Coordinates of C-alpha atoms and ligand atoms in Angstrom, one line a residue:
M1 CA -12.0 39.8 6.2
Q2 CA -10.6 36.5 7.6
K3 CA -8.6 34.0 5.4
S4 CA -9.8 30.2 4.6
L5 CA -7.1 27.7 5.9
S6 CA -6.4 26.8 2.1
E7 CA -5.8 30.4 1.1
R8 CA -3.2 30.1 4.6
D9 CA -2.6 26.9 2.8
Q10 CA -1.5 28.4 -0.5
A11 CA 0.9 31.0 0.7
V12 CA 3.0 28.1 3.1
I13 CA 2.9 24.2 1.9
W14 CA 3.6 22.1 -0.4
H15 CA 1.7 19.3 -1.1
P16 CA 2.7 15.8 -1.7
Y17 CA 3.0 14.5 -6.1
T18 CA 0.7 17.9 -7.2
Q19 CA 2.0 20.5 -9.2
M20 CA 1.4 23.1 -7.5
Q21 CA 0.7 26.3 -10.6
T22 CA -2.3 24.5 -11.9
A23 CA -3.6 22.7 -8.5
P24 CA -6.8 23.8 -7.4
A25 CA -6.6 24.8 -3.8
P26 CA -7.4 21.9 -1.8
V27 CA -10.0 21.3 0.7
A28 CA -9.9 22.3 4.4
L29 CA -10.9 19.5 6.3
V30 CA -11.5 20.1 9.9
R31 CA -12.7 16.6 11.2
G32 CA -13.6 13.0 9.8
E33 CA -16.4 10.2 11.5
G34 CA -16.3 6.9 10.0
A35 CA -16.2 6.8 6.2
L36 CA -16.6 10.6 6.7
L37 CA -14.6 13.9 5.9
F38 CA -16.4 17.1 6.4
D39 CA -14.7 20.4 5.6
E40 CA -14.8 23.7 7.4
Q41 CA -18.2 25.3 5.1
G42 CA -19.3 21.6 6.9
N43 CA -19.2 19.8 3.7
R44 CA -19.6 15.9 3.6
Y45 CA -16.5 13.9 1.4
I46 CA -17.3 9.9 1.5
D47 CA -13.4 8.7 1.4
A48 CA -13.8 5.8 -0.9
T49 CA -10.3 5.0 -0.9
S50 CA -9.1 5.0 2.3
S51 CA -7.1 8.4 2.3
W52 CA -4.2 6.6 0.2
W53 CA -5.4 3.2 1.8
V54 CA -4.6 3.8 5.4
N55 CA -7.7 4.7 7.6
I56 CA -9.1 0.9 7.8
H57 CA -11.3 1.3 10.6
G58 CA -12.3 4.8 9.2
H59 CA -12.0 8.0 10.9
A60 CA -11.3 9.5 14.7
H61 CA -12.4 5.7 15.8
P62 CA -13.9 5.9 19.6
Y63 CA -10.8 3.0 20.8
I64 CA -8.0 3.9 19.3
T65 CA -8.6 7.9 20.3
Q66 CA -8.9 6.0 23.4
K67 CA -5.8 3.6 23.1
L68 CA -4.0 7.0 22.3
A69 CA -5.0 9.2 25.1
E70 CA -4.9 6.7 27.8
Q71 CA -0.8 5.8 26.2
A72 CA -0.2 9.4 25.8
A73 CA -0.9 10.1 30.1
K74 CA 1.7 7.6 30.2
L75 CA 5.2 7.8 27.6
H76 CA 5.2 9.6 24.8
H77 CA 8.4 8.7 23.0
A78 CA 11.8 7.2 24.3
I79 CA 14.8 6.4 22.5
F80 CA 14.3 2.7 21.2
A81 CA 18.3 2.1 21.7
G82 CA 18.9 -0.1 25.0
Y83 CA 15.7 0.7 25.9
T84 CA 11.9 -0.7 24.9
H85 CA 8.9 -0.1 26.5
E86 CA 5.5 -2.4 26.8
P87 CA 3.5 -0.9 23.7
A88 CA 6.3 -2.0 21.0
V89 CA 6.4 -5.5 23.0
A90 CA 2.8 -6.1 22.9
L91 CA 2.9 -4.9 19.6
A92 CA 5.7 -7.5 18.2
E93 CA 3.9 -10.2 20.3
Q94 CA 0.4 -9.8 18.9
L95 CA 1.6 -9.0 15.1
L96 CA 4.1 -12.1 13.9
P97 CA 1.5 -14.8 14.8
V98 CA -0.6 -13.5 12.8
L99 CA 1.6 -12.3 10.0
P100 CA 2.5 -15.6 7.2
G101 CA 5.1 -18.0 7.2
K102 CA 7.4 -17.7 10.0
Q103 CA 7.9 -14.3 11.1
A104 CA 10.2 -14.0 13.9
K105 CA 11.3 -10.7 14.6
V106 CA 10.1 -6.8 14.6
F107 CA 12.3 -4.1 13.2
Y108 CA 10.4 -0.6 13.3
S109 CA 11.0 2.5 11.2
D110 CA 8.4 5.0 10.3
N111 CA 6.5 4.4 7.0
G112 CA 5.9 2.2 3.9
S113 CA 9.2 3.7 2.3
T114 CA 11.4 3.1 5.4
A115 CA 10.0 -0.2 5.7
V116 CA 11.1 -1.3 2.3
E117 CA 14.5 0.6 3.0
V118 CA 15.0 -1.9 5.8
T119 CA 14.6 -4.6 4.7
L120 CA 16.2 -3.9 1.1
K121 CA 19.2 -3.9 3.4
M122 CA 18.9 -6.6 6.0
T123 CA 18.4 -9.1 2.4
I124 CA 21.8 -7.5 0.8
Q125 CA 24.0 -7.5 4.7
Y126 CA 22.3 -10.6 5.1
W127 CA 24.6 -12.2 1.5
R128 CA 27.7 -9.9 3.2
N129 CA 27.3 -11.0 6.4
K130 CA 27.2 -15.0 5.3
G131 CA 30.0 -14.4 3.1
I132 CA 28.0 -14.7 -0.3
E133 CA 28.2 -12.4 -3.4
R134 CA 24.5 -12.0 -4.0
K135 CA 24.3 -8.3 -5.1
K136 CA 21.2 -8.1 -7.0
I137 CA 17.3 -7.5 -6.4
L138 CA 14.6 -8.8 -8.4
A139 CA 11.4 -7.0 -8.5
F140 CA 8.3 -6.7 -10.7
H141 CA 7.6 -4.1 -13.8
N142 CA 5.1 -1.9 -12.5
A143 CA 5.9 -2.3 -9.4
Y144 CA 5.9 0.2 -6.7
H145 CA 7.9 0.1 -3.3
G146 CA 8.2 3.4 -2.3
D147 CA 9.5 7.4 -2.4
T148 CA 12.7 7.4 -1.3
F149 CA 16.0 6.1 -3.2
G150 CA 16.7 2.3 -2.1
A151 CA 12.3 2.0 -2.7
M152 CA 12.5 4.1 -5.8
S153 CA 15.0 1.6 -7.5
V154 CA 12.9 -1.3 -6.5
S155 CA 10.5 0.2 -7.9
A156 CA 8.9 1.1 -12.3
R157 CA 11.3 3.9 -14.0
S158 CA 8.4 5.9 -14.7
V159 CA 7.5 9.6 -14.9
F160 CA 7.4 10.1 -11.2
T161 CA 11.5 8.8 -11.0
R162 CA 12.8 10.2 -14.2
A163 CA 13.9 12.9 -12.5
F164 CA 16.4 10.6 -10.5
D165 CA 17.1 8.0 -12.7
D166 CA 20.6 8.4 -13.0
F167 CA 20.9 8.0 -9.3
L168 CA 19.2 4.1 -8.5
F169 CA 20.7 0.9 -8.6
E170 CA 20.3 -1.4 -11.0
V171 CA 17.8 -4.2 -9.9
N172 CA 16.3 -6.9 -12.7
F173 CA 12.6 -6.9 -13.7
I174 CA 10.8 -9.6 -14.8
D175 CA 6.5 -9.8 -15.9
T176 CA 4.3 -10.5 -13.2
P177 CA 3.6 -14.4 -13.5
T178 CA 0.0 -15.5 -16.0
E179 CA -0.9 -19.1 -16.7
E180 CA 1.2 -17.4 -20.5
N181 CA 4.3 -16.5 -19.2
I182 CA 5.3 -18.6 -16.5
E183 CA 7.8 -20.8 -18.2
R184 CA 9.7 -17.7 -19.6
L185 CA 9.7 -16.2 -16.3
L186 CA 11.0 -19.6 -14.6
E187 CA 14.1 -19.5 -17.4
E188 CA 14.7 -15.1 -16.7
V189 CA 14.9 -16.6 -12.6
A190 CA 16.9 -19.3 -13.7
L191 CA 19.8 -17.6 -15.3
L192 CA 19.5 -14.4 -12.3
A193 CA 19.0 -16.2 -9.0
P194 CA 23.0 -17.0 -8.2
D195 CA 23.9 -13.5 -8.0
T196 CA 19.9 -12.5 -6.4
A197 CA 19.7 -11.7 -2.9
A198 CA 15.8 -11.1 -2.9
F199 CA 13.1 -10.6 -4.4
I200 CA 10.6 -8.2 -3.4
F201 CA 6.9 -7.6 -4.5
E202 CA 3.7 -6.6 -3.9
P203 CA 1.4 -9.7 -3.6
L204 CA -1.3 -10.5 -5.3
V205 CA -2.6 -6.5 -6.4
Q206 CA 0.1 -3.9 -8.0
G207 CA -1.3 -1.0 -6.3
A208 CA 0.2 1.8 -7.3
G209 CA 0.6 0.6 -11.0
G210 CA -2.7 0.6 -11.3
M211 CA -4.7 -1.5 -9.2
L212 CA -3.2 -4.6 -11.1
M213 CA -4.5 -8.0 -9.8
Y214 CA -2.3 -11.3 -11.0
S215 CA -3.8 -14.9 -10.0
P216 CA -2.4 -17.0 -7.0
A217 CA -1.6 -20.2 -8.4
V218 CA 1.1 -18.6 -11.1
F219 CA 2.6 -16.6 -8.8
D220 CA 3.0 -19.7 -6.2
R221 CA 5.2 -21.4 -8.6
L222 CA 7.2 -18.7 -9.6
L223 CA 7.8 -17.8 -5.4
A224 CA 8.7 -21.3 -4.6
F225 CA 11.1 -21.8 -7.7
C226 CA 12.8 -18.4 -7.0
R227 CA 13.2 -19.9 -2.4
E228 CA 14.4 -23.2 -4.3
R229 CA 17.0 -20.9 -5.4
G230 CA 17.8 -19.2 -2.5
I231 CA 16.4 -16.4 -3.4
L232 CA 15.2 -14.3 -0.4
L233 CA 11.1 -13.3 0.0
I234 CA 10.2 -9.7 0.7
A235 CA 6.6 -9.4 1.1
D236 CA 5.6 -6.3 0.9
E237 CA 2.0 -5.7 2.0
I238 CA 2.4 -2.9 3.0
M239 CA -1.2 -2.5 0.7
T240 CA -2.2 -5.7 1.1
G241 CA -1.4 -6.4 4.5
F242 CA -4.9 -5.7 6.9
G243 CA -7.2 -7.3 5.0
R244 CA -7.4 -5.5 1.5
T245 CA -7.2 -8.7 -0.5
G246 CA -10.0 -11.4 1.3
T247 CA -7.7 -12.5 3.9
N248 CA -6.2 -10.8 6.3
F249 CA -2.3 -10.3 4.5
A250 CA -2.2 -11.3 1.2
M251 CA 0.4 -14.1 1.3
E252 CA -1.9 -15.8 3.0
Q253 CA -3.1 -17.1 -0.3
V254 CA 0.1 -18.9 -1.3
Q255 CA 1.9 -21.8 -0.3
T256 CA 5.5 -19.9 -0.2
P257 CA 6.1 -18.7 3.4
P258 CA 7.8 -14.7 2.4
D259 CA 11.3 -14.5 4.2
M260 CA 9.9 -11.1 5.3
I261 CA 7.5 -8.5 5.6
T262 CA 7.1 -4.9 5.2
L263 CA 3.7 -3.8 6.8
S264 CA 2.5 0.2 7.2
K265 CA -1.1 2.2 5.7
G266 CA -3.2 -0.2 7.5
L267 CA -0.5 -0.8 10.3
T268 CA -1.7 1.8 12.3
G269 CA -5.5 2.3 11.3
G270 CA -4.3 5.0 9.3
T271 CA -3.5 7.2 12.5
I272 CA -0.2 8.0 12.8
A273 CA 2.7 6.6 10.6
M274 CA 4.8 3.5 11.3
G275 CA 6.6 1.2 9.3
I276 CA 8.0 -2.5 9.8
S277 CA 10.1 -4.7 8.5
T278 CA 9.3 -7.8 10.0
C279 CA 11.8 -11.5 9.4
T280 CA 12.4 -15.0 10.4
Q281 CA 15.2 -16.4 12.8
E282 CA 18.0 -17.6 10.1
I283 CA 17.9 -13.8 8.7
Y284 CA 17.9 -12.0 12.3
D285 CA 20.4 -15.1 13.5
A286 CA 23.1 -14.2 10.5
F287 CA 22.9 -10.8 12.3
L288 CA 24.0 -12.7 15.6
S289 CA 28.0 -11.6 15.9
H290 CA 31.0 -10.5 18.8
D291 CA 32.0 -9.1 14.6
K292 CA 30.4 -5.3 14.7
L293 CA 30.5 -4.9 11.0
K294 CA 27.9 -7.3 11.3
T295 CA 25.4 -4.8 13.2
L296 CA 22.1 -4.0 11.8
F297 CA 23.6 -0.1 11.8
H298 CA 20.1 1.2 10.6
G299 CA 17.3 3.4 13.0
H300 CA 15.2 6.2 13.3
S301 CA 15.4 8.4 15.9
F302 CA 11.5 7.5 16.7
T303 CA 11.5 3.6 16.1
A304 CA 8.9 2.5 17.5
N305 CA 7.7 5.3 18.8
P306 CA 4.9 4.6 22.1
L307 CA 2.2 6.5 21.1
T308 CA 2.3 5.0 17.7
C309 CA 2.6 1.0 18.5
A310 CA -0.5 2.2 21.5
I311 CA -2.5 3.0 18.7
A312 CA -0.7 -0.2 15.8
L313 CA -1.8 -2.6 19.0
A314 CA -5.5 -1.1 19.1
S315 CA -5.4 -1.4 15.5
L316 CA -4.4 -4.3 15.4
E317 CA -7.3 -6.0 18.0
L318 CA -9.9 -3.9 15.6
F319 CA -8.9 -6.0 12.9
L320 CA -8.9 -9.4 14.3
Q321 CA -12.7 -8.5 15.5
P322 CA -15.1 -10.7 13.5
E323 CA -17.0 -7.4 12.9
S324 CA -14.2 -6.7 10.2
L325 CA -14.0 -9.3 8.9
A326 CA -17.8 -9.3 8.7
N327 CA -18.0 -5.6 6.8
R328 CA -15.0 -6.7 4.4
E329 CA -16.9 -10.1 3.1
R330 CA -20.3 -7.4 3.0
I331 CA -18.0 -4.7 0.5
N332 CA -16.7 -8.3 -1.3
A333 CA -20.2 -9.1 -1.8
R334 CA -21.2 -5.5 -2.6
H335 CA -18.2 -4.8 -4.8
R336 CA -18.6 -8.2 -6.8
Q337 CA -22.3 -7.2 -7.4
F338 CA -21.5 -3.9 -9.0
A339 CA -18.7 -5.3 -11.1
V340 CA -21.7 -7.2 -12.8
E341 CA -23.3 -4.0 -13.4
L342 CA -20.5 -1.9 -14.5
A343 CA -18.9 -4.4 -17.1
Y344 CA -22.1 -4.2 -19.4
H345 CA -20.7 -0.9 -20.2
D346 CA -19.4 0.5 -23.2
D347 CA -16.5 2.8 -21.9
V348 CA -15.4 0.2 -19.0
R349 CA -12.7 -2.3 -19.1
N350 CA -10.8 -5.1 -17.5
V351 CA -13.3 -4.7 -14.5
R352 CA -11.8 -6.5 -11.4
T353 CA -12.1 -7.3 -8.0
L354 CA -10.2 -8.3 -4.7
G355 CA -11.2 -8.8 -0.8
T356 CA -12.5 -5.2 -0.5
I357 CA -10.4 -3.5 -3.6
L358 CA -12.8 -3.3 -6.9
A359 CA -11.0 -1.7 -9.8
F360 CA -11.4 -1.0 -13.9
E361 CA -10.3 1.5 -16.9
I362 CA -11.7 3.8 -18.5
E363 CA -11.8 4.1 -21.8
T364 CA -9.8 6.8 -23.6
G365 CA -9.8 6.3 -27.2
E366 CA -7.2 6.5 -29.2
A367 CA -6.3 9.9 -29.1
D368 CA -2.8 11.0 -27.3
G369 CA -3.0 13.4 -24.2
Y370 CA -7.0 11.9 -23.6
V371 CA -5.4 10.5 -20.3
N372 CA -5.0 13.9 -19.1
N373 CA -8.1 15.4 -20.3
L374 CA -10.1 12.3 -18.5
A375 CA -7.6 12.8 -15.0
G376 CA -9.1 16.2 -14.9
F377 CA -12.2 15.4 -15.9
L378 CA -12.5 13.1 -12.9
A379 CA -11.0 15.5 -10.4
D380 CA -14.1 17.7 -11.2
F381 CA -16.7 14.8 -11.2
F382 CA -16.0 13.7 -8.1
R383 CA -14.5 16.7 -6.5
E384 CA -17.6 18.6 -7.1
R385 CA -19.8 15.5 -5.4
R386 CA -17.2 14.9 -3.0
I387 CA -16.5 11.4 -3.4
M388 CA -13.0 10.8 -2.3
L389 CA -11.6 9.1 -5.8
R390 CA -7.7 9.9 -6.8
P391 CA -7.6 7.5 -10.2
L392 CA -3.9 6.2 -11.4
G393 CA -3.6 7.1 -15.3
N394 CA -7.0 6.0 -16.6
T395 CA -7.3 3.5 -13.5
L396 CA -10.3 4.2 -11.5
Y397 CA -10.6 2.7 -8.1
I398 CA -12.7 2.1 -5.0
L399 CA -10.6 1.2 -1.5
P400 CA -12.8 2.0 1.3
P401 CA -12.5 2.1 4.7
Y402 CA -13.7 -1.4 6.3
C403 CA -16.9 0.8 8.7
I404 CA -18.3 1.8 5.1
T405 CA -22.3 2.0 5.4
D406 CA -23.7 0.4 2.6
A407 CA -25.4 3.8 2.3
E408 CA -22.4 5.5 1.7
L409 CA -21.3 2.8 -1.2
D410 CA -24.1 2.6 -2.9
E411 CA -23.3 6.8 -3.0
V412 CA -19.8 6.2 -4.1
Y413 CA -21.1 3.6 -7.2
Q414 CA -23.8 5.7 -8.3
S415 CA -21.2 8.5 -8.7
I416 CA -19.2 6.2 -10.7
L417 CA -22.6 5.3 -13.4
D418 CA -23.5 9.0 -13.1
M419 CA -19.9 9.9 -14.2
L420 CA -19.9 7.4 -16.7
R421 CA -22.9 8.9 -18.1
E422 CA -21.6 11.9 -18.6
Y423 CA -18.0 11.0 -20.1
G424 CA -20.2 8.8 -22.7
K425 CA -21.6 12.1 -23.7
K426 CA -18.4 13.3 -24.7
W427 CA -17.7 11.0 -27.4
E428 CA -21.3 11.5 -28.7
Ligands
PLP501 C1 2.5 3.0 0.0 C2 3.2 1.9 -0.8 C3 5.0 2.0 0.1 C4 5.2 3.4 0.6 O1 4.9 4.2 2.1 P1 5.1 4.7 2.0 O2 4.3 5.0 3.6 O3 4.1 5.8 1.3 O4 6.2 5.4 2.4 C5 5.5 1.4 -0.4 N1 4.8 -0.1 -0.6 C6 3.7 -0.2 -1.2 C7 3.3 -1.9 -1.7 C8 3.4 0.9 -1.0 O5 2.1 0.7 -1.5

């Protein structure tokens, strides 16, 4: 008998963030359309988290497919040192003016983690090129900036980094700001500032840390304080960028402009991986010199791949259309309605929404290890219902493609209510 795709997978593949010994066989997907994905048996799944937060326009969008095909007929790839091409230039031209702050230059790389690595290297070398000793990076507790070593270093130390902790460079971590702690944070930053090269942060929402949200007003005070003390500001908009938080970019909700921005995830509408790091003219200028040592020595084989740039450009066009904004506003309104309903539930804590994100915690009681049982319960429940939701610990969140229909959203909401009813029974 012919083997299924899932069986063939298990013979040869090692999956990300997956304990392969205990993980169930993966679902084998063959096709996607809008917010839906279809497996090899023809079952339909609602992608309620935009496939790890990337598919902002849903799957297999016809316009993106068309632009990909057009570019594929012309140029697939070419070296980007000493050479350039239309898709890379056009994308930078279109993107820079819509970014917050005065972003002047685009540096292309391959994914979110590499975009973070590039900005870290830029900030560290910026100070070195200026002959000023500033060697520490500041970041938030609970941060997540990626899985490569530099990106891991500026992320929270957690079970995910445990095996590598001895190899990560030292970073100063501070709490996310609140009305209560802001004065203390400013004192901490004042002490750290003279040695701090840059502050890297996920603006307004810490994604992988558990969709933790904090308010723009106090955040802006922290940013302004850092800026006054010469700390470069790196806005990691890899998750928040392209409309997730109610504005096109989260940094539009504060006054203090970032010096650098990292983008990935929504950047290509989730079609092909790409990372972008942008910086202001001032940062760029610190690398201009007759001294070769002041060059930014960084680059990847696939830097500014033309197919990827063409797709990112197509995705940006779709994103800037009024229809996309209307969809985001519709999702936000629906989320806020559902949040009211959820808040009444006994096992639900801390319901919050921002833009197209809705998140809440599920009460896990006192017993140790309950979170593990919960994760298994949730995975089984939503898998059976064919709703793609993937909790972060006991935090459940919805982060849908903007094209998700009202009927599909209703199905996701209903599945959550049904899950809570089922879960509640466990306590009886
Ligand atoms: C996902 C993410 C990254 C890492 O991006 P990858 O493409 O997965 O390497 C970095 N920062 C933030 C805020 C993210 O959400």
